[in-house]
JSON list of C-alpha atoms in Angstrom, two decimals:
[
{"chain": "D", "resi": 1, "resn": "MET", "atom": "CA", "xyz": [60.54, -23.00, 109.73]},
{"chain": "D", "resi": 2, "resn": "LYS", "atom": "CA", "xyz": [58.77, -22.01, 106.50]},
{"chain": "D", "resi": 3, "resn": "LYS", "atom": "CA", "xyz": [57.87, -25.66, 105.88]},
{"chain": "D", "resi": 4, "resn": "ILE", "atom": "CA", "xyz": [56.29, -25.97, 109.33]},
{"chain": "D", "resi": 5, "resn": "ALA", "atom": "CA", "xyz": [54.30, -22.77, 108.93]},
{"chain": "D", "resi": 6, "resn": "PHE", "atom": "CA", "xyz": [53.12, -23.88, 105.48]},
{"chain": "D", "resi": 7, "resn": "ALA", "atom": "CA", "xyz": [52.12, -27.33, 106.84]},
{"chain": "D", "resi": 8, "resn": "ALA", "atom": "CA", "xyz": [50.14, -25.65, 109.66]},
{"chain": "D", "resi": 9, "resn": "VAL", "atom": "CA", "xyz": [48.31, -23.33, 107.28]},
{"chain": "D", "resi": 10, "resn": "ALA", "atom": "CA", "xyz": [47.55, -26.30, 104.94]},
{"chain": "D", "resi": 11, "resn": "ALA", "atom": "CA", "xyz": [46.18, -28.34, 107.86]},
{"chain": "D", "resi": 12, "resn": "ILE", "atom": "CA", "xyz": [43.95, -25.47, 109.03]},
{"chain": "D", "resi": 13, "resn": "ALA", "atom": "CA", "xyz": [42.67, -24.92, 105.48]},
{"chain": "D", "resi": 14, "resn": "ALA", "atom": "CA", "xyz": [41.90, -28.61, 105.03]},
{"chain": "D", "resi": 15, "resn": "THR", "atom": "CA", "xyz": [39.88, -28.78, 108.26]},
{"chain": "D", "resi": 16, "resn": "ALA", "atom": "CA", "xyz": [38.07, -25.41, 107.81]},
{"chain": "D", "resi": 17, "resn": "PRO", "atom": "CA", "xyz": [35.09, -26.76, 105.87]},
{"chain": "D", "resi": 18, "resn": "ALA", "atom": "CA", "xyz": [34.42, -29.43, 108.48]},
{"chain": "D", "resi": 19, "resn": "MET", "atom": "CA", "xyz": [34.89, -26.91, 111.33]},
{"chain": "D", "resi": 20, "resn": "ALA", "atom": "CA", "xyz": [32.61, -24.38, 109.52]},
{"chain": "D", "resi": 21, "resn": "GLN", "atom": "CA", "xyz": [29.78, -26.93, 109.27]},
{"chain": "D", "resi": 22, "resn": "GLU", "atom": "CA", "xyz": [29.99, -27.68, 112.97]},
{"chain": "D", "resi": 23, "resn": "SER", "atom": "CA", "xyz": [30.47, -24.07, 114.07]},
{"chain": "D", "resi": 24, "resn": "ALA", "atom": "CA", "xyz": [27.84, -22.64, 111.64]},
{"chain": "D", "resi": 25, "resn": "PRO", "atom": "CA", "xyz": [24.80, -24.89, 111.95]},
{"chain": "D", "resi": 26, "resn": "PHE", "atom": "CA", "xyz": [22.47, -22.27, 110.45]},
{"chain": "D", "resi": 27, "resn": "THR", "atom": "CA", "xyz": [24.28, -21.94, 107.11]},
{"chain": "D", "resi": 28, "resn": "GLY", "atom": "CA", "xyz": [23.01, -23.08, 103.70]},
{"chain": "D", "resi": 29, "resn": "PRO", "atom": "CA", "xyz": [19.83, -23.60, 101.72]},
{"chain": "D", "resi": 30, "resn": "ARG", "atom": "CA", "xyz": [16.65, -24.69, 103.48]},
{"chain": "D", "resi": 31, "resn": "VAL", "atom": "CA", "xyz": [13.03, -25.68, 102.75]},
{"chain": "D", "resi": 32, "resn": "GLU", "atom": "CA", "xyz": [10.15, -25.87, 105.17]},
{"chain": "D", "resi": 33, "resn": "ALA", "atom": "CA", "xyz": [6.42, -26.62, 105.60]},
{"chain": "D", "resi": 34, "resn": "LEU", "atom": "CA", "xyz": [4.34, -24.12, 107.60]},
{"chain": "D", "resi": 35, "resn": "VAL", "atom": "CA", "xyz": [0.98, -24.28, 109.34]},
{"chain": "D", "resi": 36, "resn": "GLY", "atom": "CA", "xyz": [-0.76, -22.15, 111.98]},
{"chain": "D", "resi": 37, "resn": "TYR", "atom": "CA", "xyz": [-3.21, -19.48, 113.06]},
{"chain": "D", "resi": 38, "resn": "ASP", "atom": "CA", "xyz": [-4.29, -16.73, 110.59]},
{"chain": "D", "resi": 39, "resn": "ASN", "atom": "CA", "xyz": [-6.24, -13.56, 111.36]},
{"chain": "D", "resi": 40, "resn": "LEU", "atom": "CA", "xyz": [-7.12, -11.27, 108.42]},
{"chain": "D", "resi": 41, "resn": "ARG", "atom": "CA", "xyz": [-8.72, -7.87, 109.17]},
{"chain": "D", "resi": 42, "resn": "GLY", "atom": "CA", "xyz": [-10.15, -5.29, 106.80]},
{"chain": "D", "resi": 43, "resn": "ALA", "atom": "CA", "xyz": [-13.30, -3.77, 105.36]},
{"chain": "D", "resi": 44, "resn": "GLY", "atom": "CA", "xyz": [-14.73, -3.29, 108.88]},
{"chain": "D", "resi": 45, "resn": "GLY", "atom": "CA", "xyz": [-14.29, -6.86, 110.14]},
{"chain": "D", "resi": 46, "resn": "GLY", "atom": "CA", "xyz": [-11.98, -9.73, 110.67]},
{"chain": "D", "resi": 47, "resn": "ARG", "atom": "CA", "xyz": [-11.87, -13.51, 110.51]},
{"chain": "D", "resi": 48, "resn": "ASP", "atom": "CA", "xyz": [-9.70, -16.27, 111.98]},
{"chain": "D", "resi": 49, "resn": "GLY", "atom": "CA", "xyz": [-8.58, -19.35, 110.14]},
{"chain": "D", "resi": 50, "resn": "LEU", "atom": "CA", "xyz": [-5.78, -21.75, 109.31]},
{"chain": "D", "resi": 51, "resn": "ALA", "atom": "CA", "xyz": [-2.74, -20.76, 107.23]},
{"chain": "D", "resi": 52, "resn": "TYR", "atom": "CA", "xyz": [-0.57, -23.36, 105.48]},
{"chain": "D", "resi": 53, "resn": "GLY", "atom": "CA", "xyz": [2.26, -23.26, 102.98]},
{"chain": "D", "resi": 54, "resn": "VAL", "atom": "CA", "xyz": [5.90, -23.76, 102.05]},
{"chain": "D", "resi": 55, "resn": "ALA", "atom": "CA", "xyz": [9.04, -21.61, 102.24]},
{"chain": "D", "resi": 56, "resn": "ALA", "atom": "CA", "xyz": [12.60, -21.76, 101.03]},
{"chain": "D", "resi": 57, "resn": "GLY", "atom": "CA", "xyz": [15.64, -19.71, 101.92]},
{"chain": "D", "resi": 58, "resn": "TYR", "atom": "CA", "xyz": [19.36, -19.42, 102.23]},
{"chain": "D", "resi": 59, "resn": "ASP", "atom": "CA", "xyz": [21.21, -18.39, 105.40]},
{"chain": "D", "resi": 60, "resn": "PHE", "atom": "CA", "xyz": [24.77, -17.18, 106.01]},
{"chain": "D", "resi": 61, "resn": "GLN", "atom": "CA", "xyz": [26.21, -17.59, 109.50]},
{"chain": "D", "resi": 62, "resn": "MET", "atom": "CA", "xyz": [29.08, -15.35, 110.61]},
{"chain": "D", "resi": 63, "resn": "GLY", "atom": "CA", "xyz": [29.99, -16.23, 114.19]},
{"chain": "D", "resi": 64, "resn": "GLY", "atom": "CA", "xyz": [26.82, -15.95, 116.22]},
{"chain": "D", "resi": 65, "resn": "ALA", "atom": "CA", "xyz": [25.01, -13.76, 113.66]},
{"chain": "D", "resi": 66, "resn": "VAL", "atom": "CA", "xyz": [22.85, -15.18, 110.88]},
{"chain": "D", "resi": 67, "resn": "ALA", "atom": "CA", "xyz": [21.57, -13.33, 107.79]},
{"chain": "D", "resi": 68, "resn": "GLY", "atom": "CA", "xyz": [19.31, -14.87, 105.18]},
{"chain": "D", "resi": 69, "resn": "LEU", "atom": "CA", "xyz": [16.96, -14.44, 102.25]},
{"chain": "D", "resi": 70, "resn": "GLU", "atom": "CA", "xyz": [13.64, -16.27, 101.96]},
{"chain": "D", "resi": 71, "resn": "VAL", "atom": "CA", "xyz": [10.57, -16.71, 99.78]},
{"chain": "D", "resi": 72, "resn": "GLU", "atom": "CA", "xyz": [7.20, -18.17, 100.81]},
{"chain": "D", "resi": 73, "resn": "TYR", "atom": "CA", "xyz": [3.88, -19.29, 99.42]},
{"chain": "D", "resi": 74, "resn": "THR", "atom": "CA", "xyz": [0.98, -19.68, 101.86]},
{"chain": "D", "resi": 75, "resn": "ASP", "atom": "CA", "xyz": [-2.75, -20.06, 101.57]},
{"chain": "D", "resi": 76, "resn": "SER", "atom": "CA", "xyz": [-5.56, -19.69, 104.07]},
{"chain": "D", "resi": 77, "resn": "ASP", "atom": "CA", "xyz": [-9.05, -20.98, 104.83]},
{"chain": "D", "resi": 78, "resn": "VAL", "atom": "CA", "xyz": [-10.12, -17.59, 106.17]},
{"chain": "D", "resi": 79, "resn": "ASP", "atom": "CA", "xyz": [-13.65, -17.14, 104.85]},
{"chain": "D", "resi": 80, "resn": "GLY", "atom": "CA", "xyz": [-16.74, -15.52, 106.34]},
{"chain": "D", "resi": 81, "resn": "CYS", "atom": "CA", "xyz": [-20.02, -13.72, 105.73]},
{"chain": "D", "resi": 82, "resn": "GLU", "atom": "CA", "xyz": [-22.05, -11.15, 107.58]},
{"chain": "D", "resi": 83, "resn": "SER", "atom": "CA", "xyz": [-25.71, -10.27, 107.06]},
{"chain": "D", "resi": 84, "resn": "GLY", "atom": "CA", "xyz": [-27.16, -6.81, 107.65]},
{"chain": "D", "resi": 85, "resn": "PHE", "atom": "CA", "xyz": [-23.89, -5.10, 106.76]},
{"chain": "D", "resi": 86, "resn": "VAL", "atom": "CA", "xyz": [-25.44, -1.91, 105.34]},
{"chain": "D", "resi": 87, "resn": "VAL", "atom": "CA", "xyz": [-29.17, -2.75, 105.21]},
{"chain": "D", "resi": 88, "resn": "PRO", "atom": "CA", "xyz": [-31.08, -5.65, 106.80]},
{"chain": "D", "resi": 89, "resn": "ALA", "atom": "CA", "xyz": [-31.46, -7.57, 103.50]},
{"chain": "D", "resi": 90, "resn": "ASP", "atom": "CA", "xyz": [-27.77, -7.58, 102.42]},
{"chain": "D", "resi": 91, "resn": "ARG", "atom": "CA", "xyz": [-24.90, -9.98, 102.84]},
{"chain": "D", "resi": 92, "resn": "ILE", "atom": "CA", "xyz": [-21.11, -9.45, 102.55]},
{"chain": "D", "resi": 93, "resn": "CYS", "atom": "CA", "xyz": [-18.62, -12.26, 102.27]},
{"chain": "D", "resi": 94, "resn": "ALA", "atom": "CA", "xyz": [-14.80, -12.01, 102.42]},
{"chain": "D", "resi": 95, "resn": "THR", "atom": "CA", "xyz": [-12.23, -14.64, 101.55]},
{"chain": "D", "resi": 96, "resn": "ALA", "atom": "CA", "xyz": [-8.44, -14.78, 101.87]},
{"chain": "D", "resi": 97, "resn": "GLY", "atom": "CA", "xyz": [-6.42, -16.42, 99.12]},
{"chain": "D", "resi": 98, "resn": "ARG", "atom": "CA", "xyz": [-2.78, -17.10, 98.50]},
{"chain": "D", "resi": 99, "resn": "ASP", "atom": "CA", "xyz": [-0.06, -14.93, 100.03]},
{"chain": "D", "resi": 100, "resn": "LEU", "atom": "CA", "xyz": [3.41, -14.50, 98.48]},
{"chain": "D", "resi": 101, "resn": "TYR", "atom": "CA", "xyz": [6.36, -13.21, 100.50]},
{"chain": "D", "resi": 102, "resn": "ALA", "atom": "CA", "xyz": [9.97, -12.29, 99.74]},
{"chain": "D", "resi": 103, "resn": "GLY", "atom": "CA", "xyz": [12.26, -10.87, 102.33]},
{"chain": "D", "resi": 104, "resn": "GLY", "atom": "CA", "xyz": [15.21, -11.27, 104.61]},
{"chain": "D", "resi": 105, "resn": "ARG", "atom": "CA", "xyz": [15.93, -12.30, 108.12]},
{"chain": "D", "resi": 106, "resn": "LEU", "atom": "CA", "xyz": [18.56, -11.47, 110.67]},
{"chain": "D", "resi": 107, "resn": "GLY", "atom": "CA", "xyz": [19.22, -13.59, 113.73]},
{"chain": "D", "resi": 108, "resn": "PHE", "atom": "CA", "xyz": [21.54, -14.64, 116.50]},
{"chain": "D", "resi": 109, "resn": "ALA", "atom": "CA", "xyz": [22.46, -18.10, 117.68]},
{"chain": "D", "resi": 110, "resn": "VAL", "atom": "CA", "xyz": [21.47, -17.87, 121.35]},
{"chain": "D", "resi": 111, "resn": "ALA", "atom": "CA", "xyz": [22.58, -21.49, 121.91]},
{"chain": "D", "resi": 112, "resn": "PRO", "atom": "CA", "xyz": [24.54, -23.93, 119.70]},
{"chain": "D", "resi": 113, "resn": "ARG", "atom": "CA", "xyz": [21.26, -25.30, 118.21]},
{"chain": "D", "resi": 114, "resn": "THR", "atom": "CA", "xyz": [18.90, -22.41, 118.77]},
{"chain": "D", "resi": 115, "resn": "LEU", "atom": "CA", "xyz": [18.39, -19.34, 116.54]},
{"chain": "D", "resi": 116, "resn": "LEU", "atom": "CA", "xyz": [16.42, -16.24, 117.50]},
{"chain": "D", "resi": 117, "resn": "PHE", "atom": "CA", "xyz": [15.49, -14.15, 114.42]},
{"chain": "D", "resi": 118, "resn": "ALA", "atom": "CA", "xyz": [13.59, -11.17, 113.06]},
{"chain": "D", "resi": 119, "resn": "LYS", "atom": "CA", "xyz": [12.32, -10.87, 109.50]},
{"chain": "D", "resi": 120, "resn": "ALA", "atom": "CA", "xyz": [10.98, -8.19, 107.17]},
{"chain": "D", "resi": 121, "resn": "GLY", "atom": "CA", "xyz": [9.99, -8.01, 103.52]},
{"chain": "D", "resi": 122, "resn": "TYR", "atom": "CA", "xyz": [7.39, -7.57, 100.79]},
{"chain": "D", "resi": 123, "resn": "THR", "atom": "CA", "xyz": [4.11, -9.50, 100.73]},
{"chain": "D", "resi": 124, "resn": "ASN", "atom": "CA", "xyz": [1.28, -9.76, 98.21]},
{"chain": "D", "resi": 125, "resn": "ALA", "atom": "CA", "xyz": [-2.10, -11.23, 99.29]},
{"chain": "D", "resi": 126, "resn": "ARG", "atom": "CA", "xyz": [-5.13, -12.16, 97.21]},
{"chain": "D", "resi": 127, "resn": "VAL", "atom": "CA", "xyz": [-8.49, -11.29, 98.81]},
{"chain": "D", "resi": 128, "resn": "GLY", "atom": "CA", "xyz": [-12.09, -11.43, 97.64]},
{"chain": "D", "resi": 129, "resn": "LEU", "atom": "CA", "xyz": [-15.16, -9.49, 98.63]},
{"chain": "D", "resi": 130, "resn": "ASN", "atom": "CA", "xyz": [-18.75, -10.31, 97.53]},
{"chain": "D", "resi": 131, "resn": "TYR", "atom": "CA", "xyz": [-21.67, -8.03, 98.39]},
{"chain": "D", "resi": 132, "resn": "THR", "atom": "CA", "xyz": [-25.35, -8.99, 97.67]},
{"chain": "D", "resi": 133, "resn": "ASP", "atom": "CA", "xyz": [-28.43, -6.90, 98.34]},
{"chain": "D", "resi": 134, "resn": "SER", "atom": "CA", "xyz": [-31.62, -8.87, 97.67]},
{"chain": "D", "resi": 135, "resn": "VAL", "atom": "CA", "xyz": [-33.77, -5.70, 97.73]},
{"chain": "D", "resi": 136, "resn": "THR", "atom": "CA", "xyz": [-31.58, -3.63, 95.38]},
{"chain": "D", "resi": 137, "resn": "PRO", "atom": "CA", "xyz": [-29.65, -6.01, 93.10]},
{"chain": "D", "resi": 138, "resn": "ALA", "atom": "CA", "xyz": [-28.03, -3.01, 91.38]},
{"chain": "D", "resi": 139, "resn": "ASN", "atom": "CA", "xyz": [-25.87, -2.62, 94.51]},
{"chain": "D", "resi": 140, "resn": "ASN", "atom": "CA", "xyz": [-24.40, -6.12, 94.18]},
{"chain": "D", "resi": 141, "resn": "PHE", "atom": "CA", "xyz": [-20.68, -6.37, 93.46]},
{"chain": "D", "resi": 142, "resn": "ARG", "atom": "CA", "xyz": [-17.83, -8.84, 93.49]},
{"chain": "D", "resi": 143, "resn": "LEU", "atom": "CA", "xyz": [-14.18, -7.83, 93.96]},
{"chain": "D", "resi": 144, "resn": "ARG", "atom": "CA", "xyz": [-11.02, -9.82, 93.67]},
{"chain": "D", "resi": 145, "resn": "ASP", "atom": "CA", "xyz": [-7.86, -7.93, 94.43]},
{"chain": "D", "resi": 146, "resn": "GLU", "atom": "CA", "xyz": [-4.17, -8.45, 95.02]},
{"chain": "D", "resi": 147, "resn": "LEU", "atom": "CA", "xyz": [-2.87, -6.30, 97.87]},
{"chain": "D", "resi": 148, "resn": "ASP", "atom": "CA", "xyz": [0.76, -5.25, 98.26]},
{"chain": "D", "resi": 149, "resn": "GLY", "atom": "CA", "xyz": [2.13, -4.90, 101.76]},
{"chain": "D", "resi": 150, "resn": "VAL", "atom": "CA", "xyz": [5.00, -5.14, 104.22]},
{"chain": "D", "resi": 151, "resn": "ARG", "atom": "CA", "xyz": [5.57, -8.04, 106.63]},
{"chain": "D", "resi": 152, "resn": "VAL", "atom": "CA", "xyz": [7.58, -8.01, 109.85]},
{"chain": "D", "resi": 153, "resn": "GLY", "atom": "CA", "xyz": [8.01, -10.83, 112.31]},
{"chain": "D", "resi": 154, "resn": "ALA", "atom": "CA", "xyz": [10.12, -12.68, 114.83]},
{"chain": "D", "resi": 155, "resn": "GLY", "atom": "CA", "xyz": [10.71, -16.29, 115.70]},
{"chain": "D", "resi": 156, "resn": "LEU", "atom": "CA", "xyz": [12.78, -19.09, 117.10]},
{"chain": "D", "resi": 157, "resn": "GLU", "atom": "CA", "xyz": [14.38, -21.94, 115.17]},
{"chain": "D", "resi": 158, "resn": "GLN", "atom": "CA", "xyz": [15.58, -25.09, 116.88]},
{"chain": "D", "resi": 159, "resn": "LYS", "atom": "CA", "xyz": [17.81, -27.74, 115.24]},
{"chain": "D", "resi": 160, "resn": "LEU", "atom": "CA", "xyz": [16.41, -31.25, 115.80]},
{"chain": "D", "resi": 161, "resn": "GLY", "atom": "CA", "xyz": [19.19, -33.21, 114.10]},
{"chain": "D", "resi": 162, "resn": "THR", "atom": "CA", "xyz": [21.95, -32.70, 111.59]},
{"chain": "D", "resi": 163, "resn": "ASN", "atom": "CA", "xyz": [19.63, -31.23, 108.93]},
{"chain": "D", "resi": 164, "resn": "LEU", "atom": "CA", "xyz": [16.13, -31.18, 110.47]},
{"chain": "D", "resi": 165, "resn": "TYR", "atom": "CA", "xyz": [14.76, -28.17, 112.36]},
{"chain": "D", "resi": 166, "resn": "ALA", "atom": "CA", "xyz": [11.52, -26.84, 113.83]},
{"chain": "D", "resi": 167, "resn": "LYS", "atom": "CA", "xyz": [10.52, -23.22, 114.13]},
{"chain": "D", "resi": 168, "resn": "ALA", "atom": "CA", "xyz": [7.80, -20.98, 115.55]},
{"chain": "D", "resi": 169, "resn": "GLU", "atom": "CA", "xyz": [7.16, -17.39, 114.52]},
{"chain": "D", "resi": 170, "resn": "TYR", "atom": "CA", "xyz": [4.77, -14.49, 114.82]},
{"chain": "D", "resi": 171, "resn": "ARG", "atom": "CA", "xyz": [4.34, -12.13, 111.89]},
{"chain": "D", "resi": 172, "resn": "TYR", "atom": "CA", "xyz": [2.34, -9.02, 111.11]},
{"chain": "D", "resi": 173, "resn": "SER", "atom": "CA", "xyz": [1.48, -7.95, 107.55]},
{"chain": "D", "resi": 174, "resn": "ASN", "atom": "CA", "xyz": [0.13, -4.53, 106.65]},
{"chain": "D", "resi": 175, "resn": "TYR", "atom": "CA", "xyz": [-1.48, -4.32, 103.22]},
{"chain": "D", "resi": 176, "resn": "GLU", "atom": "CA", "xyz": [-2.86, -1.48, 101.18]},
{"chain": "D", "resi": 177, "resn": "SER", "atom": "CA", "xyz": [-6.65, -0.70, 101.32]},
{"chain": "D", "resi": 178, "resn": "GLY", "atom": "CA", "xyz": [-6.69, -1.03, 105.11]},
{"chain": "D", "resi": 179, "resn": "PHE", "atom": "CA", "xyz": [-6.09, -4.78, 105.37]},
{"chain": "D", "resi": 180, "resn": "GLU", "atom": "CA", "xyz": [-3.80, -6.34, 107.99]},
{"chain": "D", "resi": 181, "resn": "ARG", "atom": "CA", "xyz": [-2.93, -9.89, 108.99]},
{"chain": "D", "resi": 182, "resn": "HIS", "atom": "CA", "xyz": [-1.63, -11.45, 112.22]},
{"chain": "D", "resi": 183, "resn": "GLN", "atom": "CA", "xyz": [-0.21, -14.98, 112.05]},
{"chain": "D", "resi": 184, "resn": "VAL", "atom": "CA", "xyz": [1.39, -17.45, 114.45]},
{"chain": "D", "resi": 185, "resn": "LEU", "atom": "CA", "xyz": [2.97, -20.30, 112.49]},
{"chain": "D", "resi": 186, "resn": "GLY", "atom": "CA", "xyz": [4.97, -23.38, 113.21]},
{"chain": "D", "resi": 187, "resn": "GLY", "atom": "CA", "xyz": [7.26, -25.01, 110.71]},
{"chain": "D", "resi": 188, "resn": "LEU", "atom": "CA", "xyz": [9.27, -28.13, 110.08]},
{"chain": "D", "resi": 189, "resn": "GLY", "atom": "CA", "xyz": [12.26, -27.73, 107.81]},
{"chain": "D", "resi": 190, "resn": "PHE", "atom": "CA", "xyz": [15.29, -29.35, 106.24]},
{"chain": "D", "resi": 191, "resn": "ARG", "atom": "CA", "xyz": [18.63, -27.59, 105.75]},
{"chain": "D", "resi": 192, "resn": "PHE", "atom": "CA", "xyz": [20.88, -28.91, 102.98]}
]
């Protein structure tokens, strides 16, 4: 009887990695490319543009629940100028630069190949502000700053094949100095 029990345990242990891969499709390291809508607001105005970047992460699936860590580098083409900001002869221009993110995500497999997730973490954005006053040049200034903030978001990830997946997510970032960002991004990724 002990030999049969031992053989059964050995057989289960030998097939566990294969069963885990099939039953936990959202486990392991991943990399992805991102692109989508970007809206940066602050300093009394806001601009829309295109965000693009790359991300990497590692997920752990336990039953239907998925927990993971991720990092991300994105950039943006958000750039704009306004004339008559303070006086009729002035001009103010704002630009958005790179954005770094590190955080975690928690999700649930709502179908065998579909993951619904929420995310939260730290973000650091680079922004620039350039003010020119042609009447009073002493008022001119140029600022480049890195703003710390918090990002929250939610999304949906869909497996397209054994390792390939697509995702869509909305995220909100709240930075210091009164800046905030709304983004809707799509991604294409590969899970190892």
